[in-house]
Short mmCIF file of C-alpha atoms in Angstrom, two decimals:
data_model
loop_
_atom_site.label_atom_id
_atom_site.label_comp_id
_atom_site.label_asym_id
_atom_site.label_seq_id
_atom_site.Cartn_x
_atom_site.Cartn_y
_atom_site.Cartn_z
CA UNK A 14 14.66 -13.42 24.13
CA UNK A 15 13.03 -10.29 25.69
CA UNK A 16 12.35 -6.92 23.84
CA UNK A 17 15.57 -4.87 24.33
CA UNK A 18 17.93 -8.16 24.66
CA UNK A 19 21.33 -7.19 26.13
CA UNK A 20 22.65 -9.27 23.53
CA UNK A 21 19.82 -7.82 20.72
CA UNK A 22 21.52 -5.77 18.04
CA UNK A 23 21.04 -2.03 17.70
CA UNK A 24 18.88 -0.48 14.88
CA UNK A 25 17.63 2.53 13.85
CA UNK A 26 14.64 2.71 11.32
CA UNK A 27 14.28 5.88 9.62
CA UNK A 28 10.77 7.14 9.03
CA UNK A 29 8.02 6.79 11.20
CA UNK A 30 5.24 5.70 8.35
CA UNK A 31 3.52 2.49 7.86
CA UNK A 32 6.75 0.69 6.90
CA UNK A 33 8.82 2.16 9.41
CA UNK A 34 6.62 1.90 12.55
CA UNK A 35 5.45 -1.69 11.68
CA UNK A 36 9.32 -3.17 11.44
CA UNK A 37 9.39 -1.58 14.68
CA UNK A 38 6.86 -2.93 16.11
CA UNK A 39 7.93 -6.11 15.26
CA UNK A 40 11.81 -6.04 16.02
CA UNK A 41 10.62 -5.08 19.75
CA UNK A 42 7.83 -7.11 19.38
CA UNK A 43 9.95 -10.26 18.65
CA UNK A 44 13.50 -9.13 20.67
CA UNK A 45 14.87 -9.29 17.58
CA UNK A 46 16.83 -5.66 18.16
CA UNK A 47 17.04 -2.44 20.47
CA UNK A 48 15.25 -0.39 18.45
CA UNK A 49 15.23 3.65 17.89
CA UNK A 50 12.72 5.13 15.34
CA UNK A 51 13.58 8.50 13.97
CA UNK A 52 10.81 10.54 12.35
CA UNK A 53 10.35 13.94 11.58
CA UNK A 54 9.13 16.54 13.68
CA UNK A 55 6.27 18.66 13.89
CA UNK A 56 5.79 20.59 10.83
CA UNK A 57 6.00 20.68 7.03
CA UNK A 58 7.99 18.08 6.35
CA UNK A 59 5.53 15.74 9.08
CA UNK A 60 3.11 13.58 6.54
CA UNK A 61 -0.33 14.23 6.97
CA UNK A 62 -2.52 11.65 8.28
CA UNK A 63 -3.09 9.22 5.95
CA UNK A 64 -5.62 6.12 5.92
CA UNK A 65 -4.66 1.82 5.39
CA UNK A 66 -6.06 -0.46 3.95
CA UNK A 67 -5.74 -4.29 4.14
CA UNK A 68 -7.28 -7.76 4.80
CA UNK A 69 -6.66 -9.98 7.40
CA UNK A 70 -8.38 -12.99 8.85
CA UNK A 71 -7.76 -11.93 12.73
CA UNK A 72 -4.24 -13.19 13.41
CA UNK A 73 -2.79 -9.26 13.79
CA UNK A 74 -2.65 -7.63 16.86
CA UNK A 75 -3.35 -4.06 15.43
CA UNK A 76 -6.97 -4.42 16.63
CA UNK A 77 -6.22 -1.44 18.64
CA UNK A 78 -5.22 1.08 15.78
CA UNK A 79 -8.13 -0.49 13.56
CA UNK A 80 -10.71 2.32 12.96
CA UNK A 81 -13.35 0.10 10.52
CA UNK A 82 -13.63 -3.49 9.52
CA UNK A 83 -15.88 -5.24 6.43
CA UNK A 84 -17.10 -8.57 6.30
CA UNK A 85 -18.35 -7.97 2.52
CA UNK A 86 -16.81 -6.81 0.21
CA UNK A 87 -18.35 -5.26 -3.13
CA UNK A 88 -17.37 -4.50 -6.80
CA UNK A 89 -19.99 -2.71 -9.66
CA UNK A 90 -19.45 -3.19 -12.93
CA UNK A 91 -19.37 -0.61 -15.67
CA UNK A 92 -23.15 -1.29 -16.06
CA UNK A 93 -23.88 -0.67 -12.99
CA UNK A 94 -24.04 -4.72 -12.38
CA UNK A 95 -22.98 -5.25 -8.40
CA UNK A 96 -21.33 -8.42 -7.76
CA UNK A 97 -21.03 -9.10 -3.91
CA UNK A 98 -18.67 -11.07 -1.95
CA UNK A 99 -17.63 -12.95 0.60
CA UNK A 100 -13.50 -13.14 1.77
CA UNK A 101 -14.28 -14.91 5.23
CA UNK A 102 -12.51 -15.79 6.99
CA UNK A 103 -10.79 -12.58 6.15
CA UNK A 104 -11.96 -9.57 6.45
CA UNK A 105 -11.21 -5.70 5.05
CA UNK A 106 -9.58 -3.27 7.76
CA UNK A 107 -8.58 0.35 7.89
CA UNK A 108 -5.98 1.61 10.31
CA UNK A 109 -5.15 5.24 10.55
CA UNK A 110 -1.68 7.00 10.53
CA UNK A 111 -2.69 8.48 13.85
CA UNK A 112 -4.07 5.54 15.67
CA UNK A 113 -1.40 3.47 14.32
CA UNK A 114 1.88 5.82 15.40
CA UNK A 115 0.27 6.10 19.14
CA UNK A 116 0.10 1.84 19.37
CA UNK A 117 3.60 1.52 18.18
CA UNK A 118 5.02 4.27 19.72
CA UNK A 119 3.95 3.22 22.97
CA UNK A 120 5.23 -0.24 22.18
CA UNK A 121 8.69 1.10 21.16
CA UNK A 122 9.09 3.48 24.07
CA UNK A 123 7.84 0.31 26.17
CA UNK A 124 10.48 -1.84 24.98
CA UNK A 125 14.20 -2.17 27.32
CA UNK A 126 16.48 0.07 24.62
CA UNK A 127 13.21 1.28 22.41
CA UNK A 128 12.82 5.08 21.84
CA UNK A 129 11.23 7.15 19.38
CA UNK A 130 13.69 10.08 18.21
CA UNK A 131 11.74 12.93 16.34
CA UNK A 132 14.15 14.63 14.09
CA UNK A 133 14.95 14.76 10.16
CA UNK A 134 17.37 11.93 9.08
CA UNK A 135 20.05 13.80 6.20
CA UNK A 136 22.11 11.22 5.57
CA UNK A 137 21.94 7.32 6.15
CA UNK A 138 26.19 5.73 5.70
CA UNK A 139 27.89 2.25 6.17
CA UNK A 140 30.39 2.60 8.90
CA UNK A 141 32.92 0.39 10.05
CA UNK A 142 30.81 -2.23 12.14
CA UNK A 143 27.54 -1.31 11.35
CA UNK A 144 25.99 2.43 9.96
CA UNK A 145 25.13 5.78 10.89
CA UNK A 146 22.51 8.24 10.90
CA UNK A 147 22.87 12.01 10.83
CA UNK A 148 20.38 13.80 12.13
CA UNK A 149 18.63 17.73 12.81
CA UNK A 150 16.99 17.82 15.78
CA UNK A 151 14.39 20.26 16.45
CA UNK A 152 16.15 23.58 16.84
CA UNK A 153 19.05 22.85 14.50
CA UNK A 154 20.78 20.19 16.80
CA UNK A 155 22.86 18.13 14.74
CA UNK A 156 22.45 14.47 16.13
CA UNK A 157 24.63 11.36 15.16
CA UNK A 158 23.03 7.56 15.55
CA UNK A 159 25.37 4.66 15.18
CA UNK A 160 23.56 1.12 15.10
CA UNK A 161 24.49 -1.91 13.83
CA UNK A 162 21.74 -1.74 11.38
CA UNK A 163 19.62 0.74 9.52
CA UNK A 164 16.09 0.30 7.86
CA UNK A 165 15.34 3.53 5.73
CA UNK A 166 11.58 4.28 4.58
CA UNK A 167 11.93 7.56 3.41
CA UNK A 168 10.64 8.35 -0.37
CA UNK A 169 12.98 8.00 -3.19
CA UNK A 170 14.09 10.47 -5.28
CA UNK A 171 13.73 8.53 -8.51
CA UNK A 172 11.66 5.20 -9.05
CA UNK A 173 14.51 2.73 -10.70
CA UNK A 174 14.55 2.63 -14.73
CA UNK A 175 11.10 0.34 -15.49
CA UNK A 176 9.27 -1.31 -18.40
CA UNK A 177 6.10 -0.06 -17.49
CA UNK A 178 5.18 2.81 -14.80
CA UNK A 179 1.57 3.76 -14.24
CA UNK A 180 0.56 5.77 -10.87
CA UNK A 181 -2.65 4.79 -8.77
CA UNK A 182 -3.49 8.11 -7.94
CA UNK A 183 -6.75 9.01 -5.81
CA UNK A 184 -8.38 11.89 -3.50
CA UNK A 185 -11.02 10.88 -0.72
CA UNK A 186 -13.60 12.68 1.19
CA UNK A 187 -14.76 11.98 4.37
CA UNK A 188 -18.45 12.43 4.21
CA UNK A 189 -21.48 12.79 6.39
CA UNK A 190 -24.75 12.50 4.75
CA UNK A 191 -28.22 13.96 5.66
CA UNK A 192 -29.58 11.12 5.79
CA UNK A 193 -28.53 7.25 6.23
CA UNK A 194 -26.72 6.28 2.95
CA UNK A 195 -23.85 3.63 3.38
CA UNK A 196 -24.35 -0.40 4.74
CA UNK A 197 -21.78 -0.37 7.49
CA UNK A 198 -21.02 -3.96 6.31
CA UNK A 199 -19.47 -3.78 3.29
CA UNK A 200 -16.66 -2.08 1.39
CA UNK A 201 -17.23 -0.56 -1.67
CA UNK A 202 -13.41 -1.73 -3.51
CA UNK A 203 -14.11 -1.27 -7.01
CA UNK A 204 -16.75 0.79 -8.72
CA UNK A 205 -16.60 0.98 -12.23
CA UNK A 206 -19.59 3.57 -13.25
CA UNK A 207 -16.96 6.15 -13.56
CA UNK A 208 -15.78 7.77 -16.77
CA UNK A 209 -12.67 5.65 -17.93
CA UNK A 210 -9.11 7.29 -19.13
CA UNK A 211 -7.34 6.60 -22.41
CA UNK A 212 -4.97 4.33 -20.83
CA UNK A 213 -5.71 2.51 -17.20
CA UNK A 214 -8.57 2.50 -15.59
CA UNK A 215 -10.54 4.54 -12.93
CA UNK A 216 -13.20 3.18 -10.15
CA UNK A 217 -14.66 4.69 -7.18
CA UNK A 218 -14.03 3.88 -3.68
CA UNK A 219 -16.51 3.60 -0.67
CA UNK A 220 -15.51 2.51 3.15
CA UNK A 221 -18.31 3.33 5.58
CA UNK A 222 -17.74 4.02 8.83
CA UNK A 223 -21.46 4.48 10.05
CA UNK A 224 -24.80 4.84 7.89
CA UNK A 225 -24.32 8.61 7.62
CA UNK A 226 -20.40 8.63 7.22
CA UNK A 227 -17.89 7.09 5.12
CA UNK A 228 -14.56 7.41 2.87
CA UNK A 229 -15.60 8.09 -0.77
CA UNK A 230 -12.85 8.14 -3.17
CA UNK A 231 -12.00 8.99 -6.97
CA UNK A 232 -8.99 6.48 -8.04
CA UNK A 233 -7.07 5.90 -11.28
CA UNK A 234 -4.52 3.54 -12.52
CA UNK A 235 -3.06 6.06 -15.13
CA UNK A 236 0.17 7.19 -16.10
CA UNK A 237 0.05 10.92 -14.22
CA UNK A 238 -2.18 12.44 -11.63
CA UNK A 239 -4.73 14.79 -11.79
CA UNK A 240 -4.68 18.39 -10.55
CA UNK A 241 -6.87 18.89 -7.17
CA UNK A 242 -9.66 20.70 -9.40
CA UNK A 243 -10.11 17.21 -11.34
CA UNK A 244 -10.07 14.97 -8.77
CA UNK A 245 -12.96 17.34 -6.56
CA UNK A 246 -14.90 17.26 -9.99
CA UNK A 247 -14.45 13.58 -10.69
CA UNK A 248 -15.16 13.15 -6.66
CA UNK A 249 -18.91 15.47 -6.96
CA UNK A 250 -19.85 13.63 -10.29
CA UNK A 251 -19.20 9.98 -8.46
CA UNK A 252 -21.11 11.06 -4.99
CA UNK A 253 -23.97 13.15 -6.29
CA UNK A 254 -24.50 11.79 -9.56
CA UNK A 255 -23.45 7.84 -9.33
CA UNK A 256 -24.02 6.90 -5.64
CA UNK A 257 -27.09 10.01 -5.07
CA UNK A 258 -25.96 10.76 -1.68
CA UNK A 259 -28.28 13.84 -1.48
CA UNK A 260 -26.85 16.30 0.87
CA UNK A 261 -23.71 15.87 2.57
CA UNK A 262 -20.59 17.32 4.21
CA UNK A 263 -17.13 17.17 3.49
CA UNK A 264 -15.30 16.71 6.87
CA UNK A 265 -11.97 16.24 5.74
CA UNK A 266 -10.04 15.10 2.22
CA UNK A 267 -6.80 12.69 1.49
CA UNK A 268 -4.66 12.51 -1.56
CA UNK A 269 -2.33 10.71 -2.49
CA UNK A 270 -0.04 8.77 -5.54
CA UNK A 271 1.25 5.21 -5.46
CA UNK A 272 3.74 4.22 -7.77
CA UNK A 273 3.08 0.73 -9.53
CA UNK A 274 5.79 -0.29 -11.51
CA UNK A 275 8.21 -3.13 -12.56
CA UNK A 276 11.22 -1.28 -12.26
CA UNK A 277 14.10 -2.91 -9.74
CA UNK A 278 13.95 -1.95 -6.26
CA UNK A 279 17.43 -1.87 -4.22
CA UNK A 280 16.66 -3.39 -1.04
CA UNK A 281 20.47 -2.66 -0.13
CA UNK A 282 22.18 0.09 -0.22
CA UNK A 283 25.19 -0.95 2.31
CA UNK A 284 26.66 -3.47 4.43
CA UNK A 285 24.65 -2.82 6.99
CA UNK A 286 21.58 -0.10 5.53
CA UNK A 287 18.30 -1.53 4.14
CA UNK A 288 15.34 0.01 2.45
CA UNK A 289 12.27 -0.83 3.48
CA UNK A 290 8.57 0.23 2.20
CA UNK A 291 7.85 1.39 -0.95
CA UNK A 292 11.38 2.71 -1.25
CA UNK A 293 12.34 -1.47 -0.90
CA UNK A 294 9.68 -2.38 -3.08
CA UNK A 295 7.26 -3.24 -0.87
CA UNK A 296 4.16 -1.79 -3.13
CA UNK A 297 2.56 -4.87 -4.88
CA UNK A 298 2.78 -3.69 -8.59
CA UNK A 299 -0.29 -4.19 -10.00
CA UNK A 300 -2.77 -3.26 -7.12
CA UNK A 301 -0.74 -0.90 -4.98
CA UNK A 302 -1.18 -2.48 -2.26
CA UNK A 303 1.67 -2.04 0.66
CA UNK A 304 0.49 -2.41 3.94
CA UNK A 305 -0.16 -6.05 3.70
CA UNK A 306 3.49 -6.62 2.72
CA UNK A 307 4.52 -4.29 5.04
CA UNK A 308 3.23 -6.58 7.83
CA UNK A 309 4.71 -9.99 6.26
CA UNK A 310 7.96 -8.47 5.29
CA UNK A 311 8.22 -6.64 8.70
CA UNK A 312 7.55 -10.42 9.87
CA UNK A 313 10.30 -11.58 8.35
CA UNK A 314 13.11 -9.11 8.73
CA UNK A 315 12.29 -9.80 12.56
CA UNK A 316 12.47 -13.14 12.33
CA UNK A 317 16.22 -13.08 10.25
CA UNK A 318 17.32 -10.92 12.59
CA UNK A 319 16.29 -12.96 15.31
CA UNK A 320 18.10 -15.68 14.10
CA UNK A 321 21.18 -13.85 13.62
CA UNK A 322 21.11 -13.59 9.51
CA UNK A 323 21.49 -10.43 8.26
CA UNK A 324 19.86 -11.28 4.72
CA UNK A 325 16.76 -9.70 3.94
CA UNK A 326 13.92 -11.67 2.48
CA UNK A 327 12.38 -9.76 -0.42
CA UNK A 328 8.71 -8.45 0.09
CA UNK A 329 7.59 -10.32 -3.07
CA UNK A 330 8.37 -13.11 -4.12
CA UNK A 331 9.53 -13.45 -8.29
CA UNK A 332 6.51 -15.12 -9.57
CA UNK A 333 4.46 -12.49 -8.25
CA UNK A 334 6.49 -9.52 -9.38
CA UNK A 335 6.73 -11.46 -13.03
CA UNK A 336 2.67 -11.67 -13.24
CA UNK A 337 2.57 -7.85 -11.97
CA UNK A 338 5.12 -6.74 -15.49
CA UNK A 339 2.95 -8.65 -17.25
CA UNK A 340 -0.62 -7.03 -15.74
CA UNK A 341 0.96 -3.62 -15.79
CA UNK A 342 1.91 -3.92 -19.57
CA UNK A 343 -1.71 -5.07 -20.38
CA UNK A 344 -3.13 -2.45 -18.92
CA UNK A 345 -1.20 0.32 -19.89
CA UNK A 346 -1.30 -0.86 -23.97
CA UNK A 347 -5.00 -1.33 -23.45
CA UNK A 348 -4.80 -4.99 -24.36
CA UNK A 349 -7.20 -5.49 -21.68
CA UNK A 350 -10.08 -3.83 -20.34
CA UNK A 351 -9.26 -2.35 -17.27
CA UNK A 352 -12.81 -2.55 -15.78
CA UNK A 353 -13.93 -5.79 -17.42
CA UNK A 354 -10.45 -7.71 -15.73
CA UNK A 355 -11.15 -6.87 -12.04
CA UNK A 356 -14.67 -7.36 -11.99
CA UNK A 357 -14.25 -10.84 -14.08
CA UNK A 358 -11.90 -12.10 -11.50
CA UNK A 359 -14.20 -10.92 -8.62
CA UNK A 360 -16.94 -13.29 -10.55
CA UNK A 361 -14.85 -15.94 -11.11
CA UNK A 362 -12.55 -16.71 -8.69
CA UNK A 363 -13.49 -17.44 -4.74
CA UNK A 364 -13.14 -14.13 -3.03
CA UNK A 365 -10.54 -15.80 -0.19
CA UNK A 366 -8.13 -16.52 -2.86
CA UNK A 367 -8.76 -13.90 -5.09
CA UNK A 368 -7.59 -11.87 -2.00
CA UNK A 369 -4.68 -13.91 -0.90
CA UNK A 370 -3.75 -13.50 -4.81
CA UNK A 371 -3.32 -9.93 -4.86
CA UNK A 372 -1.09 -10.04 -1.48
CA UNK A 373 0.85 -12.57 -3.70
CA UNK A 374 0.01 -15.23 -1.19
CA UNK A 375 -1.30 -17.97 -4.08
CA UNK A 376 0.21 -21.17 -4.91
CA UNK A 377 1.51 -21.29 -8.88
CA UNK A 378 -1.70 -24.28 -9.35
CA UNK A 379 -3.79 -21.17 -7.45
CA UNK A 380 -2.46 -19.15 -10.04
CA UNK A 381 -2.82 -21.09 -12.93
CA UNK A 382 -6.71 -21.61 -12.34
CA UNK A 383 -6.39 -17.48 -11.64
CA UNK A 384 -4.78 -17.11 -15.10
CA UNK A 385 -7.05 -19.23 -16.86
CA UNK A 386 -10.05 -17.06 -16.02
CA UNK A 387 -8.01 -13.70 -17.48
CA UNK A 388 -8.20 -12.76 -21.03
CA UNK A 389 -5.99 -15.81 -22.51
CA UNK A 390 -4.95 -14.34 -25.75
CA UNK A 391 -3.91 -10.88 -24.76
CA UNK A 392 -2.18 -12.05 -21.73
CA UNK A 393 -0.02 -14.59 -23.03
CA UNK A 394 0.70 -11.99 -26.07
CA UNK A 395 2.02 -9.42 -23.32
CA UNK A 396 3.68 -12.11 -21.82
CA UNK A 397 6.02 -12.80 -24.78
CA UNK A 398 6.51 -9.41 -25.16
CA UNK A 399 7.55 -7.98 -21.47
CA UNK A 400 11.21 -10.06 -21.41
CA UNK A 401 12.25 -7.89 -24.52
CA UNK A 402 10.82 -4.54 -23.51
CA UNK A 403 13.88 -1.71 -22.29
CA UNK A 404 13.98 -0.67 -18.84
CA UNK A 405 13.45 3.68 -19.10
CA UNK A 406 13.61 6.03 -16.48
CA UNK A 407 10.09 7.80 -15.71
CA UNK A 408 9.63 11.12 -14.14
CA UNK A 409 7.76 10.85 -10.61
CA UNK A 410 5.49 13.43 -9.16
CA UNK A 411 6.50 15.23 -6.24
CA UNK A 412 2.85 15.04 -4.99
CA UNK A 413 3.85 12.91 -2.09
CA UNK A 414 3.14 8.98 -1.85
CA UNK A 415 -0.05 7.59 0.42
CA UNK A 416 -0.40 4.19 0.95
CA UNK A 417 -2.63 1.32 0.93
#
């Protein structure tokens, strides 16, 4: 079947982010659907550009909306110990919003029956024989979309009750030094030699672009974020006093908050309306991680529709959500040391699969070795204890939600 089928069903995905734009890319992609994206328009409500992260071993074909790639990647301990490694044959990629939105676009509008409608979704409804989209269109146009399916990104207005909620919450500059600084080759993912918060954990963040420019970021796994004033103070003490980058510019900053939680996501809402993203639960718990999932779940919605099933494949599987509660919980009571976890599974476990772990990609014998090498005791404690916990309802920042 060709992009745009005759006999393709008709869907609308609301929200042009990372979620949105890469199930659309993939419905025209595979002819799984005739496909119209609505995003917003110009202006306030418009994200800002944002920056993704993920691994991939060179099966994609986003090569054109990838701004940086790592062969290496790199993790310093609390003692300033730097353990290097090697994920081939993956490697660690960053796509921005910007490059990414003008590849799929192009591919949408492309596509026999693809479009890309810029206006602000209000309400998202099960109709008879399929669902409906409201719409404002620029100017104060009301629009209505019928399609036989709908695939809403937008952000939620509450996360669902939860366990355990912390935030991953970070700011980033975009830097140019004075003088060459970074190793183009490898990522910077976890840098410990940061102060650490009562509860969580906090690393820095370095993805260089060229050996006077890079993405230097201040990141916590904590339960609330930090005003702008903390995170530029936390971001000065990490550049100037922990990686010495003498002079440099700020050319531009990113913020952002990532919910990781083990609450239950509703991945549908109607008949015939889906979330998708981390509205669907698409955010791996315990990393915050999405646009790995994104991809694979995008994948797979493709593919069901494709085939003419209308039941959507989760974008993690049980096992993986069930280690996440468990991780989460740890952290959060302190039972383990944030720092001393990530960069003992780094040492201990080949990078590849340490990887393919955290995208919940493992095997249960892969993740039995994996457990073994975690703190034993305090894990297994939490894990008795998680089943019996009460699902509560946390508050969640209206500081907008970036994604990784």
């Amino acid at each position: 079947m060709t992009a745009g089928a005759p006999g393709a069903p008709e869907v609308v995905v609301v929200g042009g982010g990372a979620a949105g734009l890469s199930l659309a890319h993939r419905l025209v992609e595979t002819g799984a659907a005739r496909v119209t994206v609505v995003e917003p328009p110009d202006g306030p409500v418009r994200p800002a550009e944002r920056t993704w992260c993920y691994w991939d071993e060179g099966h994609d074909d986003l090569g054109a909306a990838v701004t940086a790639a790592w062969p290496l990647l790199r993790v310093h301990g609390r003692d300033g110990t730097a353990l290097t490694v090697d994920p081939a044959p993956a490697t660690y990629r960053m796509v921005r919003s910007s490059a990414f939105e003008r590849l799929v676009h192009a591919r949408v509008e492309q596509a026999p029956g693809g479009r890309v409608l810029r206006a602000t979704a209000d309400t998202v409804r099960d109709v008879p024989g399929g669902a409906e989209v409201r719409c404002t269109a620029p100017g104060g146009r009301a629009l209505t979309l019928r399609a036989r399916y709908v695939f809403d990104s937008r952000p939620l207005p509450a996360l669902p009750a939860a366990r355990t909620q912390l935030l991953q919450h970070f700011r980033g500059w975009f830097v140019r030094t004075d003088r060459e600084r970074f190793d183009p080759g490898v990522a910077d993912l976890m840098d410990f030699r940061v102060p650490q918060p009562r509860h969580g954990l906090a690393f820095g963040y370095v993805l260089p672009l060229a050996a006077d420019r890079a993405l230097v970021e201040y990141t916590e796994f904590s339960r609330a974020p930090l005003t702008t004033e903390a995170y530029e103070a936390a971001l000065g003490h990490y550049a100037r006093d922990v990686l010495r980058l003498g002079g440099f510019e700020v050319e531009s900053a990113e913020q952002g908050v990532i919910p990781m939680t083990d609450g239950r996501f509703a991945r549908r809402t109607g008949r015939s309306v889906f979330r998708i993203g981390t509205a669907g639960g698409a955010t791996r718990p315990a990393t915050g991680y999405t646009f790995a999932a994104v991809q694979r779940h995008s994948r797979a919605v493709a593919a069901a529709l494709r085939d003419g099933r209308d039941a959507v494949p989760p974008p993690h599987g049980r096992r993986a959500l069930a280690m996440d509660a468990v991780l989460l919980r740890a952290l959060d009571t302190g039972r383990v040391d944030g720092p001393d976890f990530f960069t003992g599974l780094f040492r201990r476990t080949p990078a590849h699969r340490l990887l393919r772990f955290l995208d919940g990609a493992t095997s249960l014998r892969e993740e039995w070795g994996i457990g073994l090498r975690t703190p034993v005791g305090p894990m297994l404690r939490t894990a008795l204890e998680v089943p019996f916990l009460p699902r509560r309802t946390h508050p969640l920042p209206g500081t907008g939600v970036s994604h990784r």
